Coordinates of C-alpha atoms in Angstrom, one line a residue:
X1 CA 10.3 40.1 79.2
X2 CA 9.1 43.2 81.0
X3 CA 8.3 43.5 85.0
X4 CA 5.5 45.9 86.5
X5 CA 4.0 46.7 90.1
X6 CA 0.2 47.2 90.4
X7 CA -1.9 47.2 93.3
X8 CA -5.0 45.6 91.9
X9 CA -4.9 43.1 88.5
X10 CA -7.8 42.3 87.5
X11 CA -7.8 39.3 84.8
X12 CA -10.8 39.1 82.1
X13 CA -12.1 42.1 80.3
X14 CA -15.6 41.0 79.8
X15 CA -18.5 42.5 81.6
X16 CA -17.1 41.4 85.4
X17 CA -13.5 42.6 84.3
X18 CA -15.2 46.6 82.6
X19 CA -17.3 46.8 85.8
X20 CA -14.3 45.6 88.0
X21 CA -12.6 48.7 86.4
X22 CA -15.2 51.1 86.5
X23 CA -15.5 50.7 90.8
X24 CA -12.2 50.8 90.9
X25 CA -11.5 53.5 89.1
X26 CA -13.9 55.6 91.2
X27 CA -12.2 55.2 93.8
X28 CA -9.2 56.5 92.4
X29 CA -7.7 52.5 92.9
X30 CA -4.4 52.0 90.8
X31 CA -5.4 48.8 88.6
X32 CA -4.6 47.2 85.3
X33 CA -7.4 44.5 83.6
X34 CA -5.2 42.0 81.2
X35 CA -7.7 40.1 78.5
X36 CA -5.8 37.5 76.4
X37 CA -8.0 38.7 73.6
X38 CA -10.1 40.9 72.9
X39 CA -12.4 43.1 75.3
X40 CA -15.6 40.7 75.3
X41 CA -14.3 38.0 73.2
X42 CA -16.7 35.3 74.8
X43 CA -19.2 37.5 73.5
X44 CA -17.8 37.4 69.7
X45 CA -16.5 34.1 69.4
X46 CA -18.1 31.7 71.6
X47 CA -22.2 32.5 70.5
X48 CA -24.0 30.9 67.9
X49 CA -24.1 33.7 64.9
X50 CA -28.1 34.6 65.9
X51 CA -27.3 34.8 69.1
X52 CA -29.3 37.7 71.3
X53 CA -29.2 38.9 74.8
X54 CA -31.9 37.1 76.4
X55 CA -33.1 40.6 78.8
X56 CA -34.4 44.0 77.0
X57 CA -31.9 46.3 76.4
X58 CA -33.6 48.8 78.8
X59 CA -32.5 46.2 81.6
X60 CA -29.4 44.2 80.8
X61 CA -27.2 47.2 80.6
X62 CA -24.7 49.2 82.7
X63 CA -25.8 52.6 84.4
X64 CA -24.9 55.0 82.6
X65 CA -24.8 54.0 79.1
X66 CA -27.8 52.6 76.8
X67 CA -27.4 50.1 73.9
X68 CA -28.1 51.8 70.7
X69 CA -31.1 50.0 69.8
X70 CA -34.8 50.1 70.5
X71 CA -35.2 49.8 74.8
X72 CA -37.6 46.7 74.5
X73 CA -34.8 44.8 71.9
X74 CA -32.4 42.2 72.5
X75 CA -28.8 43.5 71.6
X76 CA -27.5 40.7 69.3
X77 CA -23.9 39.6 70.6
X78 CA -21.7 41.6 68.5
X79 CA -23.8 44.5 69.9
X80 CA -23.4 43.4 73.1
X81 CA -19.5 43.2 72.6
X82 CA -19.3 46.6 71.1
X83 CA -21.6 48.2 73.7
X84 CA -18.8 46.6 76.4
X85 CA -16.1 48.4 74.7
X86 CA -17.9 51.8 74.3
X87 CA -18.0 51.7 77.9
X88 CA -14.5 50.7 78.8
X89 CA -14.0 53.3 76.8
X90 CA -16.3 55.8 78.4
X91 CA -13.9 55.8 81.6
X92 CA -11.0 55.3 79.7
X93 CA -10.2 52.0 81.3
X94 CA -6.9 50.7 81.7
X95 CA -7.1 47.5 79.5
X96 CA -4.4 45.9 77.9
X97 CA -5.2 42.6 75.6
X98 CA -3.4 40.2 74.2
X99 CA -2.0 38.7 77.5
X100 CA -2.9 35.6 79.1
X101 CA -2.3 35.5 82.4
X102 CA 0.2 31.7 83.6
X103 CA -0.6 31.7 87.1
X104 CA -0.9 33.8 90.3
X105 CA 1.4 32.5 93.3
X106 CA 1.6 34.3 96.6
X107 CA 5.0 36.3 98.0
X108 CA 6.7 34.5 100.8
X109 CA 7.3 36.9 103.5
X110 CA 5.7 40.0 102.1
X111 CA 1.8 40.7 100.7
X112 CA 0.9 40.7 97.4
X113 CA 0.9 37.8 94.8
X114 CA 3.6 37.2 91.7
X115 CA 1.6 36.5 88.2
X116 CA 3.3 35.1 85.3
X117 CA 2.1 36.0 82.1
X118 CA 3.0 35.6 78.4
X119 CA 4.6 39.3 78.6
X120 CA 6.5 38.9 81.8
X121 CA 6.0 39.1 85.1
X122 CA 3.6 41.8 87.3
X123 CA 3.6 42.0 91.2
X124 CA 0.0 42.7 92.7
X125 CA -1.4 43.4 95.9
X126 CA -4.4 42.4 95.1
X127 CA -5.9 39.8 92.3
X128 CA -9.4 40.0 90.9
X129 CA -10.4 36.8 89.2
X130 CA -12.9 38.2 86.7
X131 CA -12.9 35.5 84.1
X132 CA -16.6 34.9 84.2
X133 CA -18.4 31.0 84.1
X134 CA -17.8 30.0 81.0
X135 CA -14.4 28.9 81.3
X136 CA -14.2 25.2 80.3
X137 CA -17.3 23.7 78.0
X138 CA -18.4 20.6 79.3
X139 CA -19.4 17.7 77.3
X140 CA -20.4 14.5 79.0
X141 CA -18.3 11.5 78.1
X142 CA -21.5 9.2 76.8
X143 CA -21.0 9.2 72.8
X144 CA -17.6 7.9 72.2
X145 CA -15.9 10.2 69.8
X146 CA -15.1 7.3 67.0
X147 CA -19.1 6.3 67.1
X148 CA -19.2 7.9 63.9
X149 CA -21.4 11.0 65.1
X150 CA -20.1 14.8 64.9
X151 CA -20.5 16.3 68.4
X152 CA -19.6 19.8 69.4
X153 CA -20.6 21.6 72.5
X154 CA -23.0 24.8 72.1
X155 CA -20.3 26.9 72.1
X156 CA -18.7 25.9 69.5
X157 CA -22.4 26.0 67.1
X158 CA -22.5 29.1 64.8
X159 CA -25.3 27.5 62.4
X160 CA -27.2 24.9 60.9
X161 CA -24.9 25.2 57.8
X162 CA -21.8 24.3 59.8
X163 CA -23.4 20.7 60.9
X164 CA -23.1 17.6 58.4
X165 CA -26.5 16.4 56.4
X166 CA -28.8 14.8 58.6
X167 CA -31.2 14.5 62.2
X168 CA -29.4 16.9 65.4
X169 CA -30.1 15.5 68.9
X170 CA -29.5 18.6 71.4
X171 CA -28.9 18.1 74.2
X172 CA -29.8 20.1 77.6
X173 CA -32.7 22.5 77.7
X174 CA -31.6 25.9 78.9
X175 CA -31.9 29.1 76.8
X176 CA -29.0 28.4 74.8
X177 CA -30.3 24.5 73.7
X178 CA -33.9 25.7 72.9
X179 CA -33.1 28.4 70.7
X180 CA -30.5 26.1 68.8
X181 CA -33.0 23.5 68.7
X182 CA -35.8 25.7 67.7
X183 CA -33.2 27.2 64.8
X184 CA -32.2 24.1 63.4
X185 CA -35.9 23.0 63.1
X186 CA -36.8 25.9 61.4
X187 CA -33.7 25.4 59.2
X188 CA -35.5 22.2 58.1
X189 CA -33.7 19.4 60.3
X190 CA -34.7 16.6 62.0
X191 CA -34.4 17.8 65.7
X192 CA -34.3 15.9 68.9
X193 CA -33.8 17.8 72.3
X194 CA -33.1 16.2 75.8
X195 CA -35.0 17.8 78.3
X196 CA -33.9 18.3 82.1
X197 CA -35.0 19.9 84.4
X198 CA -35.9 23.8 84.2
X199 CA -37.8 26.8 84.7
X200 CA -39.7 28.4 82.3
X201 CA -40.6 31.7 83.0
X202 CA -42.8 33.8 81.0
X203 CA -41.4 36.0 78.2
X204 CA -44.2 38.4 78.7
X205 CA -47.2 39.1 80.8
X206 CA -49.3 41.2 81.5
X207 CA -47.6 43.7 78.8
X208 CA -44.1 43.5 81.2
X209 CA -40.8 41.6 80.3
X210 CA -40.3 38.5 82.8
X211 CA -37.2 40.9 83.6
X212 CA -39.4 43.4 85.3
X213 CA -41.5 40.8 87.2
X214 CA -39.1 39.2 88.5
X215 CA -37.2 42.3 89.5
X216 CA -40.9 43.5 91.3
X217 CA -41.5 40.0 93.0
X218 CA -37.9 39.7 94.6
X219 CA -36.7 37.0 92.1
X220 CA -33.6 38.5 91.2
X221 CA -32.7 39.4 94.7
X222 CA -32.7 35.2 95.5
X223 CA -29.6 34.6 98.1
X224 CA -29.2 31.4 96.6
X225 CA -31.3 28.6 94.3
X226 CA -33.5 26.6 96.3
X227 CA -32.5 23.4 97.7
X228 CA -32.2 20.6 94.7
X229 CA -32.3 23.1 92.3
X230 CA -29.0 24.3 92.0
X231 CA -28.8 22.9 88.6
X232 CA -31.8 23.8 87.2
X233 CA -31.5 26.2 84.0
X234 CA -33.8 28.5 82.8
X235 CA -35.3 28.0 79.7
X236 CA -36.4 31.7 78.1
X237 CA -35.7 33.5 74.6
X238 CA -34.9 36.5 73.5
X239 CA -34.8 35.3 69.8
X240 CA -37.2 36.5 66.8
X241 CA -38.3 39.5 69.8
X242 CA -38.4 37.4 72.3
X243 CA -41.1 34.1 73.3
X244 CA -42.3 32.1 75.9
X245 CA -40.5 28.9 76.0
X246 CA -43.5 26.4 74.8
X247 CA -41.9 22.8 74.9
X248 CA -45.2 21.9 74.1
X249 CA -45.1 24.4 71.1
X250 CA -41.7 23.4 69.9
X251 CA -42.7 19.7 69.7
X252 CA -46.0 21.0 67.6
X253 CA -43.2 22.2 64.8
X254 CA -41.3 18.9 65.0
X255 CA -38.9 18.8 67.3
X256 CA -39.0 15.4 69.1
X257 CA -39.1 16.0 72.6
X258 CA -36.6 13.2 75.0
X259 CA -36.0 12.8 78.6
X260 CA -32.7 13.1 79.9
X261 CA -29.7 11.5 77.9
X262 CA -28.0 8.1 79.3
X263 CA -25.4 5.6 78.8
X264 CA -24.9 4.7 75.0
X265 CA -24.0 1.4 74.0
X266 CA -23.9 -0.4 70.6
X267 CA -25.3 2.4 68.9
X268 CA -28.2 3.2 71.5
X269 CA -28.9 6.0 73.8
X270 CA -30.6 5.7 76.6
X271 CA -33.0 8.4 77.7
X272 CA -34.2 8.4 81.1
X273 CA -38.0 8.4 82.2
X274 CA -38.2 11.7 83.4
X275 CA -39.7 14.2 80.5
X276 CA -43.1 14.2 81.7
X277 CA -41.7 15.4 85.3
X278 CA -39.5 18.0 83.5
X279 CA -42.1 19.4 81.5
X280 CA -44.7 19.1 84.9
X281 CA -42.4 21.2 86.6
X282 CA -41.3 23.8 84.3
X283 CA -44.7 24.6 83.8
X284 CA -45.6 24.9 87.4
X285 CA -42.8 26.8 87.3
X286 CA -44.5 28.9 84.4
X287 CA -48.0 29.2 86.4
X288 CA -46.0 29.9 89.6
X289 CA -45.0 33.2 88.0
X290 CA -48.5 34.2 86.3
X291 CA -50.4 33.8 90.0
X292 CA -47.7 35.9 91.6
X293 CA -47.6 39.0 89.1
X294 CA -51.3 38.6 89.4
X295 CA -51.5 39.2 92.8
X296 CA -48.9 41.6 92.6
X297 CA -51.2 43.2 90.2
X298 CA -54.2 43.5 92.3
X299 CA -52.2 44.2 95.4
X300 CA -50.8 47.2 93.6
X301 CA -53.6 48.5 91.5
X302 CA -52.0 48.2 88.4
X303 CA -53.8 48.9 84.9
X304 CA -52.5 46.4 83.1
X305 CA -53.9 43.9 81.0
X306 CA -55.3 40.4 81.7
X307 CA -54.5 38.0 79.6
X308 CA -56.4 34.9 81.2
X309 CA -55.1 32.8 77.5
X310 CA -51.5 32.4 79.5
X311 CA -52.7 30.3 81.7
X312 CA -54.2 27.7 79.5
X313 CA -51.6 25.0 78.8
X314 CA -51.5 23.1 76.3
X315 CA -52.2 19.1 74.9
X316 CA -49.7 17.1 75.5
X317 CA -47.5 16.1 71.9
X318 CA -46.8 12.2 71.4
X319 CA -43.4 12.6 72.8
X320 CA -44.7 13.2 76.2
X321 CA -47.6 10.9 75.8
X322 CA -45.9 8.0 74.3
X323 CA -42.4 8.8 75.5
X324 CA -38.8 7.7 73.9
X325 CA -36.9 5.8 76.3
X326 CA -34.4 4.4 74.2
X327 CA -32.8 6.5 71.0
X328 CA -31.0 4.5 68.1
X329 CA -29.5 7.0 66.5
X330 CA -28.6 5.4 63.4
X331 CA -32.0 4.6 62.8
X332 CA -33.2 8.0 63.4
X333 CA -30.9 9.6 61.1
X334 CA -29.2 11.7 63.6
X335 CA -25.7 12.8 62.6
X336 CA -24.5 15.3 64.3
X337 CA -24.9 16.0 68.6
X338 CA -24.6 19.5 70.1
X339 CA -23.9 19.3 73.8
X340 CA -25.7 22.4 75.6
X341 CA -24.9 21.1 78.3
X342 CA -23.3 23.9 80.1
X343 CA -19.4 25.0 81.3
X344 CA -17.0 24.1 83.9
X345 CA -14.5 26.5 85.9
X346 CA -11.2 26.5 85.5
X347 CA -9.2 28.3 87.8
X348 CA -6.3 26.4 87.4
X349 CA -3.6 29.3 87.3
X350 CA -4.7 30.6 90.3
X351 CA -2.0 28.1 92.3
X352 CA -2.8 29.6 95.5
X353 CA -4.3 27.7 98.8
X354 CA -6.0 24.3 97.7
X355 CA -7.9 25.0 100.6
X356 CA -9.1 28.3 98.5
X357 CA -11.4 25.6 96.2
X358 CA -13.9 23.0 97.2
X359 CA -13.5 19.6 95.5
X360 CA -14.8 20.3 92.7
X361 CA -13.0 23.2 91.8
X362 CA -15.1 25.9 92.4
X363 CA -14.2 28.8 94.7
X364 CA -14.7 28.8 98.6
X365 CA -16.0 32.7 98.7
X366 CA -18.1 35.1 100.4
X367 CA -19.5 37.5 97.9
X368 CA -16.7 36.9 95.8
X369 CA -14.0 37.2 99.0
X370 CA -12.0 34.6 98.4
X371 CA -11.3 32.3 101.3
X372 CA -7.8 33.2 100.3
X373 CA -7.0 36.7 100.9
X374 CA -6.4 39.6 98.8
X375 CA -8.0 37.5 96.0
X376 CA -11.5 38.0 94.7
X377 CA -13.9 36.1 92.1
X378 CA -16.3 38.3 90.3
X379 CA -19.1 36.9 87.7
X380 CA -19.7 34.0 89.6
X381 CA -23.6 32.4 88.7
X382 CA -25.1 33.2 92.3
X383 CA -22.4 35.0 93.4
X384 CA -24.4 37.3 95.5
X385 CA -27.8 36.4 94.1
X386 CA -29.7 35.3 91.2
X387 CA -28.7 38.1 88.8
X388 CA -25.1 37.8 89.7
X389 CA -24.3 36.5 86.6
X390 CA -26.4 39.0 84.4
X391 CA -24.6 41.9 82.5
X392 CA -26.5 44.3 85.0
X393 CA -26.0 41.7 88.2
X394 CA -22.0 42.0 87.7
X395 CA -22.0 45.9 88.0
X396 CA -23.5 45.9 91.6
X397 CA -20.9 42.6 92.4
X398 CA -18.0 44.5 91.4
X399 CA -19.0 47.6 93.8
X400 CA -19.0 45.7 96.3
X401 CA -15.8 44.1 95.2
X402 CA -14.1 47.5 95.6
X403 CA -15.6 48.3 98.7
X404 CA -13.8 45.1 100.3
X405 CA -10.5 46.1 98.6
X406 CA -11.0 49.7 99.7
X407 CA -11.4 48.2 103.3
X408 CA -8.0 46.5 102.9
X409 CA -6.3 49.0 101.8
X410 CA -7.1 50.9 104.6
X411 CA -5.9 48.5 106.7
X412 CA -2.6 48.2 104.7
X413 CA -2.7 51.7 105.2
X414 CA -2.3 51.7 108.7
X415 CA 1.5 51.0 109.9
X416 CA 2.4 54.3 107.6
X417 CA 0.5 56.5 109.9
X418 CA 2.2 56.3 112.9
X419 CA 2.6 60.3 112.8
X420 CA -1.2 60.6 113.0
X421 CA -3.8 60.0 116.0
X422 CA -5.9 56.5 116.2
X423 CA -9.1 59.0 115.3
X424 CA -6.7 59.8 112.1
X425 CA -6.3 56.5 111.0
X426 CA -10.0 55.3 111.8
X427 CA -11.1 58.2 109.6
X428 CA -8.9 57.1 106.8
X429 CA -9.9 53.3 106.9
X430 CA -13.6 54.6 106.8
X431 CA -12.8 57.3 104.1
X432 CA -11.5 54.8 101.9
X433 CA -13.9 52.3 102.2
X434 CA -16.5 54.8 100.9
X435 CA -14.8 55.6 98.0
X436 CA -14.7 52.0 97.0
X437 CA -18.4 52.3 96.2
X438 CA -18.5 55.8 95.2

């Protein structure tokens, strides 16, 4: 088992971990990213096989570097994965996968952090967790697992030939349940879906990707979601070119639309009396969008144009009229359950402060600055605004990530100048924190 000294290790070599690098290595900041597979694996092995980015490649991309495809396509994922590595590769960034990472523990009596891994043991100054949110799949504990259904959680779906014969109840309603719902409907199932609450941004308006309006309205730049909505997903598509979300739509092909799933008992779902206020609010959420890019429109003296047919919505389908509230799901068929239903964190080999974690896990941080120093979280969903999260979002996160460490390091920096002048040292601390976003 080897040993090595780094000053920054940054764990994950996804998008957070590549940008992580990038920052760093602009700033001339000895580091090492360690990936316990390969560079972007979430991206290969944990997406349904038709999976697509859901932003244009023109927008979710690094600066710098252009997916290979047409600007106003979505990348599928192995394009997505490969694009990561051509840019790792583009700085020559110092990954090294195939190590998993045991825990991090802090030094008693001196800085720096002592992480375990499957290869041995490496001493760090600093410790950038850049694992991303979709750490631990979540699925609710309703259906028992001997009920005689097969469930899986969305990240585990590749196709509607992996599922058994049969109806497929989906559950949860962000992008990655609609467009497995909508696939498995046009595969010729019998679909259900279990709809919470959402937003429902346009695909397209007004001849502009929903990308672009909400970067022009201020959208992406959100500090944080608004109150009571912290768990509300956003329902959009980038599949077959990319759509409007239509519940309304979707039930015209089939799909039988359901409130929120429940407790199950003797072969019964329950499913809560809340579509109609789902869909009510999604598509307020909809028009909410078209008034503003109007305005923004008119304010600007824009040529674009109208298209006065978004607005109109559409009848309501039976399942909103006449609404399920309770699901046998024997009777209806349904075999099989896919849980998009979302991910837990898991920073369990981080064994640092408790006090470094709320109660449910999640990181206390500012930005990313951990509540316990000299470690960082990068990737975070609302890290440091909406688009935090988003392959383009993570790039400005991680420069300011390097900024902070550059800060620290100047600090660090200051005991081994005692041969210079305070005005020296002041200089260095502020040098150094400019390189970290240079």
């Amino acid at each position: 088992m080897s040993h090595e000294d780094v000053e920054v290790l940054v764990v994950g070599a996804g998008q957070a971990g590549i940008a992580m690098s990038e920052h760093l290595s602009r700033a001339g900041v000895e580091h090492l990213v360690v990936e316990r597979d390969r560079i972007a694996e979430r991206w290969r092995s944990w997406r349904w096989d038709s999976l697509v980015a859901n932003g244009p490649a023109w927008h979710d991309c690094f600066p710098g570097l252009e997916f290979d495809v047409d600007p106003d396509a979505f990348a599928g994922k192995e394009q997505v994965a490969e694009y990561l590595v051509a840019y790792a590769e583009k700085f020559h960034a110092p990954i090294r996968t195939g190590v998993e990472v045991y825990s991090v523990r802090r030094h008693v009596n001196r800085p720096g952090f002592r992480v375990e891994t499957d290869e041995g043991t490496i001493d760090a100054r600093y410790v950038v967790a850049a694992t991303g949110p979709f750490q631990r799949p979540i699925i609710p504990a309703v259906v028992p697992q001997d009920a005689g259904i097969h469930q899986i959680h969305s990240n585990q779906y590749r196709n509607p030939a992996q599922l058994p014969e049969g109806a497929v109840l989906v559950v949860g309603a962000g992008s990655s349940g609609v467009q497995i719902a909508d696939e498995l409907r046009r595969s010729g199932r019998e679909v259900y879906l279990a709809v919470g609450p959402h937003d429902r941004p346009p695909r397209r308006y007004r001849g502009r990707d929903f990308c672009w309006w909400l970067g022009v309205l201020g959208k992406w730049d959100m500090a944080a979601p608004p109150v009571g909505a912290e768990h509300v997903t956003i329902a959009v598509s980038g599949a077959r070119g990319g759509h409007t979300v239509d519940f309304r739509a979707l039930a015209a092909t089939g799909v039988t639309l359901l409130g929120r799933a429940g407790d199950y008992e003797d072969g019964v779902l329950a499913i809560a009396p809340d579509l109609r206020a789902n869909i009510a609010a999604g598509d307020a959420n909809y028009l909410s969008v078209l008034d503003e890019a109007d305005a923004y429109v008119l304010r600007n003296g824009l040529d674009l144009p109208e298209e006065p047919e978004a607005h109109v919505i559409g009848p309501d389908p039976e399942s909103l009229t006449h609404p399920i509230l309770s699901l046998d799901l024997k009777a209806a068929g349904i075999a099989s359950i896919v849980w998009a239903t979302g991910f837990a964190l898991d920073y369990s080999w981080l064994q640092i402060d408790p006090g470094a974690f709320d109660e449910r896990g999640r990181p206390i941080h500012q930005r990313g600055v951990s509540a316990e120093p000299g470690i960082y979280f990068l990737g975070l969903p609302w890290q440091s605004r909406r688009g935090s999260s988003f392959l383009w979002g993570v790039w400005h996160d991680a420069r300011y990530i390097a900024d902070q460490i550059g800060i620290q390091r100047g600090y660090a920096a200051y005991p081994a100048a005692t041969a210079t002048t305070q005005a020296d040292v002041t200089r260095s601390v502020a040098t150094l924190a400019q390189t970290g976003v240079a």
